Amino acid sequence: AEEVHGTLEELLPGVIQEIEEGEYYELLTPLAEVGQWAVEAVAGWAEHARQGRFPHSSVSEAGNLGPEDVVFFDTETTGLNHTPLFLVGLLCHENGEPCLRQLLARDYAEEAPVLNASRRLLARAGLVVSYNGTTFDLPYLRNRLRYHRLPQLRLKGHLDLLHVARSRIGRAYGNCKLQTLERHMCCRQRCADIPGAEIPQAYHDFVADGDACRLKRIIEHNIYDVITLAELSGQLAVEARQTPSQ
């Protein structure tokens, strides 16, 4: 597909939010705009959740969690450690409907407001679901909060789907990378997805010149990640029911 160049506001219409730490840019994307597959993926997971089926027995035993109690989240950063985080994607249910919310730092100075707004949203959730969040996303988020001398993140509950996938699937598909499971379990192959290794430089370029062309691809990559998390939660809930407890 031909690349379309333009400003952030032209390519990714959003809303400027302001909190005590400063401003950040918020994107709210209806699932229907992503595609019918996204609508069906999230609806499928929500139905499992309403019936008390989660990918790990300890989750369902922890309380009566419904779709409105769960937040799927994924982060995008400028490196593997000690460098700014610039995007947090959240998929949740608000007023009974799925809500895809992304908090974006338009430059490095907006990292602190993105961090603190994300911290508040995640802290309210009954359960936060991630993929490799135990090792990467949550420690990264906490380190950046500490760097900015912001309050620490306290979660009511966290489920790392990578650990569930490893215990349930092992090496049946070669590895347990998110996009590997997406291909095999969700029967979906991404087209023109930006490679993870290119994301930091693409963001630095956006900050430098204001062209949101490649930033738009990062936003789409993050959207696919959180929706795939929801769909895999439904798929692994089925796997959990079909697989004897270890």
Coordinates of C-alpha atoms in Angstrom, one line a residue, residues 8-9 12-18 23-28 101-104 106 110:
L8 CA -0.8 13.6 13.5
E9 CA -4.1 15.4 13.5
L12 CA -4.8 10.1 13.5
P13 CA -7.6 12.3 14.7
G14 CA -7.7 12.3 18.5
V15 CA -8.2 14.4 21.6
I16 CA -5.7 16.3 23.7
Q17 CA -6.1 15.4 27.3
E18 CA -4.7 17.5 30.2
E23 CA -0.9 17.0 28.1
Y24 CA -1.1 13.8 26.1
Y25 CA -2.9 12.7 23.0
E26 CA -5.7 10.2 23.3
L27 CA -7.1 8.0 20.4
L28 CA -10.4 6.3 20.7
R101 CA -8.2 3.6 24.0
Q102 CA -4.6 4.6 23.2
L103 CA -2.6 7.1 25.2
L104 CA 0.2 8.7 23.1
R106 CA 3.5 13.4 21.1
E110 CA 4.5 13.9 27.4

